[in-house]
Amino acid sequence: MKKSSLIIISILVLLIAASVLIFKKKGKASTLDEDSRNFKYQDTAAITKIFMADKNGKQCTVERTPKGWMVNGKFFVRPDAIITLLETIKNVEVKRPVARQAKEGTLKVLAYRAIKVEIYAKDELVKQYYVGHETPDGEGTHMLLTDIESGDNYEDPYVVFIPGFTGFLNTRYIVEEKHWRDLSVINFTPNNMLKVEYVSHVKPDYSFTINLKDTRTFELIDNHKQSVAFNEMAMKQYLAYFQNLNSEAIFTTTDKKIADSLSASKPFATFVITDKTNQKHDYKFYYKHPPTYKNAEYGIRYKYDPDRLYVNFDDKKEWAVIQYYVFGKLFITTEYFKGPATVKK
C-alpha cells in the first residue's frame, strides 16, 4: 500500500474517532441539560413527605398520614395549601434558561434567599430544588435543581412557571408552621354528635341543650330544664351550622399577652359539644374590643367589635380570632326552633 494511501486512511480514522467523541459529548451535554431542567414530579399520589426550609432558619415538614396531611407532626394542614403545593410540584415547567449574563447574579441571590425543597415518595428522596425570587415581570420564578444521585446542584438556574397561570410560585412553598395550620375550629355533623349545650352567660334564659338520639330524633331542653317543642326543619338547619366553621387566625403561639388577658376574663357564651365517643369539646367565646377606626367609620361608639370576636377551644389550649359573619348563626334562642311563621290564606 502506498504511503499516501496510509496517510489518507489514518486521517479518515482520526476524523471518524473525533466525530464519535464529539457526538458522545453532545449527547452527554444534551442529557445533562435535560436533567437539569426536570423540576416536575407528576406522581403526587406517591408523595409522602415534603420538607421546606429558608435561609432565615424557618422550616417545616408536611407529611401524609392515615388521618390526613399534617405539619411538623402537630396540626392538620389547610386543604387549600396542600392542594396548591401538590399541583405546583406536578405542573411546574421551565419557561426559559437564565440569560448567560444574569446567571452569576441569579446564583448569588439563590444562595441567600432561596427555599430548599425536598420531596419524598415512600420515604425516598425523589426531587430536590431551590425556589428563588420572581422575575421582574412577575410571571416567572427562578429555580435551581439538585442531582439526587450526586447530591450536587446543577450549574444552570432556570425561570419556571405553570402553564395557564400568571404569577410567581415562591409563595406556594410555605416554610412557617403557623401558615400551614388548618384554621378549622368547629366541624361536626349531626351523625357524630350526641349533645349540644349552649350557655349564654349574658342572658341565661337564652341557654338551651339539644340531645341527639339519632340523626332524625332530637330533644330540645330550655334553661329551666323543660322540654320545648320545635320545628324539625329548623332543628336540622341549626345542627348543620356546626360544620366547617373556620377561624380568621389562630394566635395561641403568637400573642400570649392577649391570650393571658382573655383567660382572666369571663366568656359571654359557651358551647359544649359531646361527640359519639362521649368526649366533650368546649368552646368559649369572648368579646373583642372595637378598633378605633370602626367608631370613626360608622359614627357609632361600639362597646365591642361588631365584626370579630375571640374563641378558646381544643381543651383550652388554642385561641383564635373569628368572624361574627361565620359564627354568629350559633348564638340564638329557643325561639329560633319554632321555625318559619305560617301564613294563612
mmCIF file of C-alpha atoms in Angstrom:
data_model
loop_
_atom_site.group_PDB
_atom_site.id
_atom_site.type_symbol
_atom_site.label_atom_id
_atom_site.label_comp_id
_atom_site.label_asym_id
_atom_site.label_seq_id
_atom_site.Cartn_x
_atom_site.Cartn_y
_atom_site.Cartn_z
ATOM 1 C CA MET A 1 0.000 0.000 0.000
ATOM 2 C CA LYS A 2 1.289 3.372 -0.933
ATOM 3 C CA LYS A 3 2.387 5.742 1.769
ATOM 4 C CA SER A 4 -0.113 8.383 0.604
ATOM 5 C CA SER A 5 -2.954 5.895 0.958
ATOM 6 C CA LEU A 6 -1.921 5.082 4.536
ATOM 7 C CA ILE A 7 -1.878 8.763 5.375
ATOM 8 C CA ILE A 8 -5.364 9.247 3.939
ATOM 9 C CA ILE A 9 -6.711 6.206 5.820
ATOM 10 C CA SER A 10 -5.123 7.433 9.077
ATOM 11 C CA ILE A 11 -6.688 10.848 8.616
ATOM 12 C CA LEU A 12 -10.098 9.267 7.962
ATOM 13 C CA VAL A 13 -9.814 7.115 11.093
ATOM 14 C CA LEU A 14 -8.927 10.158 13.178
ATOM 15 C CA LEU A 15 -11.831 12.119 11.745
ATOM 16 C CA ILE A 16 -14.262 9.283 12.475
ATOM 17 C CA ALA A 17 -12.928 8.938 16.028
ATOM 18 C CA ALA A 18 -13.211 12.683 16.553
ATOM 19 C CA SER A 19 -16.770 12.670 15.210
ATOM 20 C CA VAL A 20 -17.765 9.851 17.550
ATOM 21 C CA LEU A 21 -16.212 11.660 20.512
ATOM 22 C CA ILE A 22 -17.944 14.932 19.637
ATOM 23 C CA PHE A 23 -21.255 13.103 19.194
ATOM 24 C CA LYS A 24 -20.911 11.427 22.588
ATOM 25 C CA LYS A 25 -20.051 14.713 24.263
ATOM 26 C CA LYS A 26 -23.019 16.434 22.657
ATOM 27 C CA GLY A 27 -25.278 13.596 23.699
ATOM 28 C CA LYS A 28 -23.996 13.751 27.247
ATOM 29 C CA ALA A 29 -24.396 17.535 27.334
ATOM 30 C CA SER A 30 -27.914 17.207 25.944
ATOM 31 C CA THR A 31 -28.822 14.643 28.623
ATOM 32 C CA LEU A 32 -27.295 16.800 31.330
ATOM 33 C CA ASP A 33 -29.232 19.809 30.098
ATOM 34 C CA GLU A 34 -32.456 17.810 30.133
ATOM 35 C CA ASP A 35 -31.826 16.504 33.663
ATOM 36 C CA SER A 36 -31.037 19.982 34.997
ATOM 37 C CA ARG A 37 -34.457 21.296 33.957
ATOM 38 C CA ASN A 38 -36.616 18.379 35.120
ATOM 39 C CA PHE A 39 -38.298 20.068 38.097
ATOM 40 C CA LYS A 40 -41.749 18.500 37.976
ATOM 41 C CA TYR A 41 -42.765 15.333 39.814
ATOM 42 C CA GLN A 42 -46.034 14.095 38.385
ATOM 43 C CA ASP A 43 -46.901 11.165 40.659
ATOM 44 C CA THR A 44 -48.127 13.329 43.542
ATOM 45 C CA ALA A 45 -50.233 10.448 44.881
ATOM 46 C CA ALA A 46 -46.953 8.720 45.801
ATOM 47 C CA ILE A 47 -45.573 11.719 47.709
ATOM 48 C CA THR A 48 -45.376 11.015 51.445
ATOM 49 C CA LYS A 49 -43.383 13.972 52.753
ATOM 50 C CA ILE A 50 -42.237 17.458 51.750
ATOM 51 C CA PHE A 51 -39.544 19.333 53.664
ATOM 52 C CA MET A 52 -39.034 23.077 53.165
ATOM 53 C CA ALA A 53 -36.540 25.494 54.725
ATOM 54 C CA ASP A 54 -35.445 29.055 54.055
ATOM 55 C CA LYS A 55 -32.184 30.865 54.727
ATOM 56 C CA ASN A 56 -33.581 32.521 57.888
ATOM 57 C CA GLY A 57 -33.849 29.262 59.783
ATOM 58 C CA LYS A 58 -37.581 28.731 59.226
ATOM 59 C CA GLN A 59 -38.523 25.234 58.212
ATOM 60 C CA CYS A 60 -41.353 22.749 58.237
ATOM 61 C CA THR A 61 -42.271 19.241 57.160
ATOM 62 C CA VAL A 62 -45.684 18.386 55.775
ATOM 63 C CA GLU A 63 -46.361 14.678 55.842
ATOM 64 C CA ARG A 64 -49.125 12.382 54.614
ATOM 65 C CA THR A 65 -50.648 10.346 57.468
ATOM 66 C CA PRO A 66 -53.578 7.894 57.656
ATOM 67 C CA LYS A 67 -55.664 10.767 59.100
ATOM 68 C CA GLY A 68 -54.568 13.344 56.507
ATOM 69 C CA TRP A 69 -51.707 15.754 55.823
ATOM 70 C CA MET A 70 -50.046 17.181 58.932
ATOM 71 C CA VAL A 71 -47.407 19.835 59.526
ATOM 72 C CA ASN A 72 -44.472 19.017 61.825
ATOM 73 C CA GLY A 73 -46.461 16.114 63.247
ATOM 74 C CA LYS A 74 -48.642 18.572 65.218
ATOM 75 C CA PHE A 75 -51.501 20.037 63.220
ATOM 76 C CA PHE A 76 -53.639 19.207 60.231
ATOM 77 C CA VAL A 77 -52.788 21.402 57.273
ATOM 78 C CA ARG A 78 -55.040 23.747 55.324
ATOM 79 C CA PRO A 79 -56.578 21.729 52.475
ATOM 80 C CA ASP A 80 -56.154 24.608 50.029
ATOM 81 C CA ALA A 81 -52.450 24.967 50.856
ATOM 82 C CA ILE A 82 -51.525 21.305 50.319
ATOM 83 C CA ILE A 83 -53.622 21.046 47.144
ATOM 84 C CA THR A 84 -51.894 24.134 45.722
ATOM 85 C CA LEU A 85 -48.429 22.829 46.611
ATOM 86 C CA LEU A 86 -49.027 19.388 45.079
ATOM 87 C CA GLU A 87 -50.416 20.958 41.919
ATOM 88 C CA THR A 88 -47.306 23.148 41.709
ATOM 89 C CA ILE A 89 -44.974 20.165 42.134
ATOM 90 C CA LYS A 90 -46.860 18.304 39.420
ATOM 91 C CA ASN A 91 -47.149 21.069 36.834
ATOM 92 C CA VAL A 92 -44.077 23.293 37.168
ATOM 93 C CA GLU A 93 -42.191 23.682 33.886
ATOM 94 C CA VAL A 94 -39.180 25.554 32.579
ATOM 95 C CA LYS A 95 -40.076 28.788 30.818
ATOM 96 C CA ARG A 96 -36.538 29.669 29.760
ATOM 97 C CA PRO A 97 -32.925 29.367 30.902
ATOM 98 C CA VAL A 98 -31.493 32.258 32.871
ATOM 99 C CA ALA A 99 -29.565 34.503 30.468
ATOM 100 C CA ARG A 100 -25.802 33.939 30.477
ATOM 101 C CA GLN A 101 -25.062 37.476 31.672
ATOM 102 C CA ALA A 102 -27.561 37.122 34.538
ATOM 103 C CA LYS A 103 -26.514 33.634 35.650
ATOM 104 C CA GLU A 104 -23.897 34.640 38.246
ATOM 105 C CA GLY A 105 -26.156 37.219 39.854
ATOM 106 C CA THR A 106 -29.080 34.806 39.953
ATOM 107 C CA LEU A 107 -26.996 32.123 41.655
ATOM 108 C CA LYS A 108 -25.861 34.632 44.287
ATOM 109 C CA VAL A 109 -29.460 35.605 45.063
ATOM 110 C CA LEU A 110 -30.470 31.944 45.232
ATOM 111 C CA ALA A 111 -27.613 31.328 47.685
ATOM 112 C CA TYR A 112 -29.044 33.684 50.300
ATOM 113 C CA ARG A 113 -32.766 33.887 49.530
ATOM 114 C CA ALA A 114 -33.948 30.551 48.178
ATOM 115 C CA ILE A 115 -36.248 28.000 49.805
ATOM 116 C CA LYS A 116 -34.870 24.484 49.829
ATOM 117 C CA VAL A 117 -37.460 21.864 48.878
ATOM 118 C CA GLU A 118 -37.094 18.108 49.398
ATOM 119 C CA ILE A 119 -39.808 15.822 48.037
ATOM 120 C CA TYR A 120 -40.099 12.232 49.247
ATOM 121 C CA ALA A 121 -42.087 9.344 47.795
ATOM 122 C CA LYS A 122 -42.353 6.292 50.051
ATOM 123 C CA ASP A 123 -39.651 7.830 52.249
ATOM 124 C CA GLU A 124 -37.194 8.083 49.336
ATOM 125 C CA LEU A 125 -35.881 11.473 48.207
ATOM 126 C CA VAL A 126 -37.115 11.840 44.629
ATOM 127 C CA LYS A 127 -36.671 15.536 43.957
ATOM 128 C CA GLN A 128 -34.728 18.427 45.461
ATOM 129 C CA TYR A 129 -34.543 22.009 44.259
ATOM 130 C CA TYR A 130 -34.238 25.610 45.380
ATOM 131 C CA VAL A 131 -37.089 28.076 44.868
ATOM 132 C CA GLY A 132 -35.848 31.602 44.434
ATOM 133 C CA HIS A 133 -37.035 35.096 43.610
ATOM 134 C CA GLU A 134 -39.556 36.116 40.989
ATOM 135 C CA THR A 135 -38.654 37.635 37.637
ATOM 136 C CA PRO A 136 -39.029 41.421 37.147
ATOM 137 C CA ASP A 137 -42.235 40.908 35.149
ATOM 138 C CA GLY A 138 -43.733 38.817 37.982
ATOM 139 C CA GLU A 139 -44.590 35.970 35.621
ATOM 140 C CA GLY A 140 -41.815 33.524 36.473
ATOM 141 C CA THR A 141 -39.736 32.198 39.376
ATOM 142 C CA HIS A 142 -36.053 31.300 39.494
ATOM 143 C CA MET A 143 -35.258 27.712 40.474
ATOM 144 C CA LEU A 144 -32.175 25.513 40.689
ATOM 145 C CA LEU A 145 -32.349 21.716 40.627
ATOM 146 C CA THR A 146 -30.177 19.236 42.542
ATOM 147 C CA ASP A 147 -28.786 15.994 41.117
ATOM 148 C CA ILE A 148 -30.206 13.424 43.551
ATOM 149 C CA GLU A 149 -27.527 10.820 42.788
ATOM 150 C CA SER A 150 -24.504 13.043 43.416
ATOM 151 C CA GLY A 151 -26.095 15.492 45.832
ATOM 152 C CA ASP A 152 -24.630 18.396 43.861
ATOM 153 C CA ASN A 153 -26.632 21.234 42.372
ATOM 154 C CA TYR A 154 -26.737 21.579 38.617
ATOM 155 C CA GLU A 155 -24.847 24.566 37.223
ATOM 156 C CA ASP A 156 -27.725 26.288 35.451
ATOM 157 C CA PRO A 157 -30.711 28.003 37.107
ATOM 158 C CA TYR A 158 -33.974 28.391 35.192
ATOM 159 C CA VAL A 159 -37.052 30.568 35.119
ATOM 160 C CA VAL A 160 -40.042 28.311 35.753
ATOM 161 C CA PHE A 161 -43.806 28.739 35.573
ATOM 162 C CA ILE A 162 -47.078 26.814 35.465
ATOM 163 C CA PRO A 163 -48.776 26.803 32.060
ATOM 164 C CA GLY A 164 -52.022 28.766 32.218
ATOM 165 C CA PHE A 165 -51.064 30.546 35.449
ATOM 166 C CA THR A 166 -49.757 34.115 35.519
ATOM 167 C CA GLY A 167 -47.697 34.940 38.607
ATOM 168 C CA PHE A 168 -44.787 33.727 40.678
ATOM 169 C CA LEU A 169 -44.588 30.466 42.612
ATOM 170 C CA ASN A 170 -42.385 31.035 45.672
ATOM 171 C CA THR A 171 -45.355 31.918 47.930
ATOM 172 C CA ARG A 172 -46.744 28.422 47.370
ATOM 173 C CA TYR A 173 -43.797 26.891 49.245
ATOM 174 C CA ILE A 174 -44.745 27.779 52.836
ATOM 175 C CA VAL A 175 -41.994 27.376 55.426
ATOM 176 C CA GLU A 176 -43.791 28.617 58.569
ATOM 177 C CA GLU A 177 -45.848 26.182 60.608
ATOM 178 C CA LYS A 178 -48.479 28.764 61.578
ATOM 179 C CA HIS A 179 -49.327 29.456 57.933
ATOM 180 C CA TRP A 180 -49.874 25.752 57.244
ATOM 181 C CA ARG A 181 -52.309 25.129 60.068
ATOM 182 C CA ASP A 182 -55.866 24.185 59.313
ATOM 183 C CA LEU A 183 -58.000 27.075 60.615
ATOM 184 C CA SER A 184 -60.943 24.841 61.478
ATOM 185 C CA VAL A 185 -62.454 25.482 64.933
ATOM 186 C CA ILE A 186 -65.759 23.602 64.915
ATOM 187 C CA ASN A 187 -66.572 20.824 62.470
ATOM 188 C CA PHE A 188 -69.312 18.403 63.489
ATOM 189 C CA THR A 189 -72.115 16.731 61.570
ATOM 190 C CA PRO A 190 -75.314 15.518 63.273
ATOM 191 C CA ASN A 191 -74.259 11.892 62.895
ATOM 192 C CA ASN A 192 -71.198 12.414 65.122
ATOM 193 C CA MET A 193 -72.837 14.473 67.875
ATOM 194 C CA LEU A 194 -74.695 13.284 70.979
ATOM 195 C CA LYS A 195 -75.372 16.625 72.651
ATOM 196 C CA VAL A 196 -75.051 20.368 72.105
ATOM 197 C CA GLU A 197 -75.100 22.562 75.205
ATOM 198 C CA TYR A 198 -75.313 26.318 74.764
ATOM 199 C CA VAL A 199 -74.832 28.624 77.736
ATOM 200 C CA SER A 200 -75.372 32.357 77.386
ATOM 201 C CA HIS A 201 -73.536 33.972 80.297
ATOM 202 C CA VAL A 202 -75.027 37.379 79.413
ATOM 203 C CA LYS A 203 -78.662 36.252 79.136
ATOM 204 C CA PRO A 204 -79.020 32.874 80.875
ATOM 205 C CA ASP A 205 -82.616 32.404 79.684
ATOM 206 C CA TYR A 206 -81.282 32.097 76.144
ATOM 207 C CA SER A 207 -79.394 28.923 77.085
ATOM 208 C CA PHE A 208 -80.543 25.500 75.865
ATOM 209 C CA THR A 209 -79.489 21.879 75.311
ATOM 210 C CA ILE A 210 -80.073 19.653 72.294
ATOM 211 C CA ASN A 211 -79.942 15.892 72.732
ATOM 212 C CA LEU A 212 -79.424 13.901 69.535
ATOM 213 C CA LYS A 213 -80.809 10.410 69.905
ATOM 214 C CA ASP A 214 -80.051 9.818 66.224
ATOM 215 C CA THR A 215 -79.906 11.946 63.072
ATOM 216 C CA ARG A 216 -83.699 12.192 62.980
ATOM 217 C CA THR A 217 -84.689 12.197 66.614
ATOM 218 C CA PHE A 218 -83.904 15.217 68.809
ATOM 219 C CA GLU A 219 -84.844 16.729 72.138
ATOM 220 C CA LEU A 220 -84.721 20.449 72.964
ATOM 221 C CA ILE A 221 -84.357 21.460 76.626
ATOM 222 C CA ASP A 222 -84.529 25.102 77.764
ATOM 223 C CA ASN A 223 -82.628 26.816 80.574
ATOM 224 C CA HIS A 224 -85.295 25.709 83.080
ATOM 225 C CA LYS A 225 -84.803 22.036 82.202
ATOM 226 C CA GLN A 226 -88.138 21.969 80.396
ATOM 227 C CA SER A 227 -88.707 20.154 77.133
ATOM 228 C CA VAL A 228 -89.563 22.564 74.315
ATOM 229 C CA ALA A 229 -91.466 21.859 71.102
ATOM 230 C CA PHE A 230 -89.532 22.626 67.918
ATOM 231 C CA ASN A 231 -89.799 22.711 64.168
ATOM 232 C CA GLU A 232 -87.886 19.751 62.758
ATOM 233 C CA MET A 233 -86.558 21.621 59.709
ATOM 234 C CA ALA A 234 -85.327 24.482 61.910
ATOM 235 C CA MET A 235 -83.564 21.980 64.182
ATOM 236 C CA LYS A 236 -81.835 20.206 61.278
ATOM 237 C CA GLN A 237 -80.770 23.530 59.809
ATOM 238 C CA TYR A 238 -79.268 24.670 63.111
ATOM 239 C CA LEU A 239 -77.334 21.449 63.629
ATOM 240 C CA ALA A 240 -75.923 21.800 60.100
ATOM 241 C CA TYR A 241 -74.381 25.132 61.175
ATOM 242 C CA PHE A 242 -71.725 23.275 63.187
ATOM 243 C CA GLN A 243 -69.895 22.113 60.062
ATOM 244 C CA ASN A 244 -66.747 23.745 58.659
ATOM 245 C CA LEU A 245 -66.539 26.774 60.938
ATOM 246 C CA ASN A 246 -63.077 28.254 60.413
ATOM 247 C CA SER A 247 -61.210 30.979 62.234
ATOM 248 C CA GLU A 248 -59.615 34.016 60.685
ATOM 249 C CA ALA A 249 -56.368 33.445 62.570
ATOM 250 C CA ILE A 250 -55.067 31.198 65.351
ATOM 251 C CA PHE A 251 -52.829 33.225 67.660
ATOM 252 C CA THR A 252 -52.061 30.832 70.520
ATOM 253 C CA THR A 253 -48.309 30.880 69.955
ATOM 254 C CA THR A 254 -48.021 34.406 68.570
ATOM 255 C CA ASP A 255 -49.818 36.665 71.060
ATOM 256 C CA LYS A 256 -49.539 35.294 74.585
ATOM 257 C CA LYS A 257 -50.413 38.686 76.093
ATOM 258 C CA ILE A 258 -53.929 38.689 74.609
ATOM 259 C CA ALA A 259 -54.430 35.003 75.444
ATOM 260 C CA ASP A 260 -53.463 35.582 79.091
ATOM 261 C CA SER A 261 -55.703 38.650 79.328
ATOM 262 C CA LEU A 262 -58.701 36.801 77.933
ATOM 263 C CA SER A 263 -58.087 33.802 80.200
ATOM 264 C CA ALA A 264 -58.564 36.095 83.196
ATOM 265 C CA SER A 265 -61.916 37.374 81.882
ATOM 266 C CA LYS A 266 -65.330 35.763 81.566
ATOM 267 C CA PRO A 267 -66.728 34.485 78.238
ATOM 268 C CA PHE A 268 -70.095 35.781 77.040
ATOM 269 C CA ALA A 269 -71.068 32.335 75.698
ATOM 270 C CA THR A 270 -70.015 28.700 75.917
ATOM 271 C CA PHE A 271 -70.759 25.672 73.781
ATOM 272 C CA VAL A 272 -70.079 22.126 74.931
ATOM 273 C CA ILE A 273 -70.412 19.527 72.191
ATOM 274 C CA THR A 274 -70.380 15.857 73.161
ATOM 275 C CA ASP A 275 -69.380 13.571 70.326
ATOM 276 C CA LYS A 276 -70.300 9.939 69.683
ATOM 277 C CA THR A 277 -67.364 8.730 71.772
ATOM 278 C CA ASN A 278 -68.705 10.726 74.747
ATOM 279 C CA GLN A 279 -65.805 13.163 74.515
ATOM 280 C CA LYS A 280 -66.688 16.745 75.383
ATOM 281 C CA HIS A 281 -65.422 19.681 73.300
ATOM 282 C CA ASP A 282 -65.583 23.102 74.969
ATOM 283 C CA TYR A 283 -65.763 26.394 73.051
ATOM 284 C CA LYS A 284 -65.679 29.654 74.995
ATOM 285 C CA PHE A 285 -66.457 32.912 73.195
ATOM 286 C CA TYR A 286 -65.175 36.345 74.243
ATOM 287 C CA TYR A 287 -65.934 39.854 73.059
ATOM 288 C CA LYS A 288 -63.232 41.770 71.238
ATOM 289 C CA HIS A 289 -62.570 45.454 71.859
ATOM 290 C CA PRO A 290 -63.501 47.546 68.820
ATOM 291 C CA PRO A 291 -60.750 49.050 66.687
ATOM 292 C CA THR A 292 -60.794 52.836 66.990
ATOM 293 C CA TYR A 293 -61.325 53.238 63.251
ATOM 294 C CA LYS A 294 -64.632 51.350 63.478
ATOM 295 C CA ASN A 295 -66.190 54.063 65.618
ATOM 296 C CA ALA A 296 -64.959 56.750 63.256
ATOM 297 C CA GLU A 297 -66.074 54.798 60.184
ATOM 298 C CA TYR A 298 -69.647 54.170 61.289
ATOM 299 C CA GLY A 299 -70.131 57.153 63.575
ATOM 300 C CA ILE A 300 -71.143 54.811 66.402
ATOM 301 C CA ARG A 301 -69.408 54.179 69.680
ATOM 302 C CA TYR A 302 -69.202 50.419 69.823
ATOM 303 C CA LYS A 303 -68.647 48.672 73.126
ATOM 304 C CA TYR A 304 -67.337 45.594 71.287
ATOM 305 C CA ASP A 305 -66.041 44.853 67.819
ATOM 306 C CA PRO A 306 -69.151 44.338 65.618
ATOM 307 C CA ASP A 307 -67.296 42.080 63.189
ATOM 308 C CA ARG A 308 -64.917 39.879 65.185
ATOM 309 C CA LEU A 309 -64.601 38.045 68.479
ATOM 310 C CA TYR A 310 -62.326 35.522 70.194
ATOM 311 C CA VAL A 311 -62.757 31.817 70.857
ATOM 312 C CA ASN A 312 -60.903 29.453 73.172
ATOM 313 C CA PHE A 313 -61.024 25.780 72.153
ATOM 314 C CA ASP A 314 -59.235 22.425 71.982
ATOM 315 C CA ASP A 315 -59.335 21.770 75.727
ATOM 316 C CA LYS A 316 -58.415 25.420 76.451
ATOM 317 C CA LYS A 317 -55.109 25.143 74.568
ATOM 318 C CA GLU A 318 -55.972 27.210 71.487
ATOM 319 C CA TRP A 319 -57.070 30.805 70.849
ATOM 320 C CA ALA A 320 -58.378 32.258 67.611
ATOM 321 C CA VAL A 321 -59.920 35.360 66.071
ATOM 322 C CA ILE A 322 -63.238 34.550 64.393
ATOM 323 C CA GLN A 323 -65.889 36.466 62.464
ATOM 324 C CA TYR A 324 -69.488 37.080 63.524
ATOM 325 C CA TYR A 325 -70.405 36.504 59.896
ATOM 326 C CA VAL A 326 -69.279 32.866 60.270
ATOM 327 C CA PHE A 327 -70.143 32.065 63.895
ATOM 328 C CA GLY A 328 -72.990 34.468 64.665
ATOM 329 C CA LYS A 329 -75.636 31.984 63.495
ATOM 330 C CA LEU A 330 -74.839 29.783 66.525
ATOM 331 C CA PHE A 331 -75.893 32.398 69.086
ATOM 332 C CA ILE A 332 -79.672 32.022 69.040
ATOM 333 C CA THR A 333 -82.565 31.473 71.451
ATOM 334 C CA THR A 334 -85.159 28.704 71.620
ATOM 335 C CA GLU A 335 -87.454 30.993 69.605
ATOM 336 C CA TYR A 336 -85.418 30.078 66.538
ATOM 337 C CA PHE A 337 -86.611 26.464 66.730
ATOM 338 C CA LYS A 338 -90.269 27.421 66.278
ATOM 339 C CA GLY A 339 -89.485 27.603 62.577
ATOM 340 C CA PRO A 340 -90.880 29.990 59.972
ATOM 341 C CA ALA A 341 -94.213 31.608 60.624
ATOM 342 C CA THR A 342 -97.217 30.050 58.875
ATOM 343 C CA VAL A 343 -99.087 32.397 56.538
ATOM 344 C CA LYS A 344 -102.837 31.856 56.490
ATOM 345 C CA LYS A 345 -104.538 32.069 53.121
#
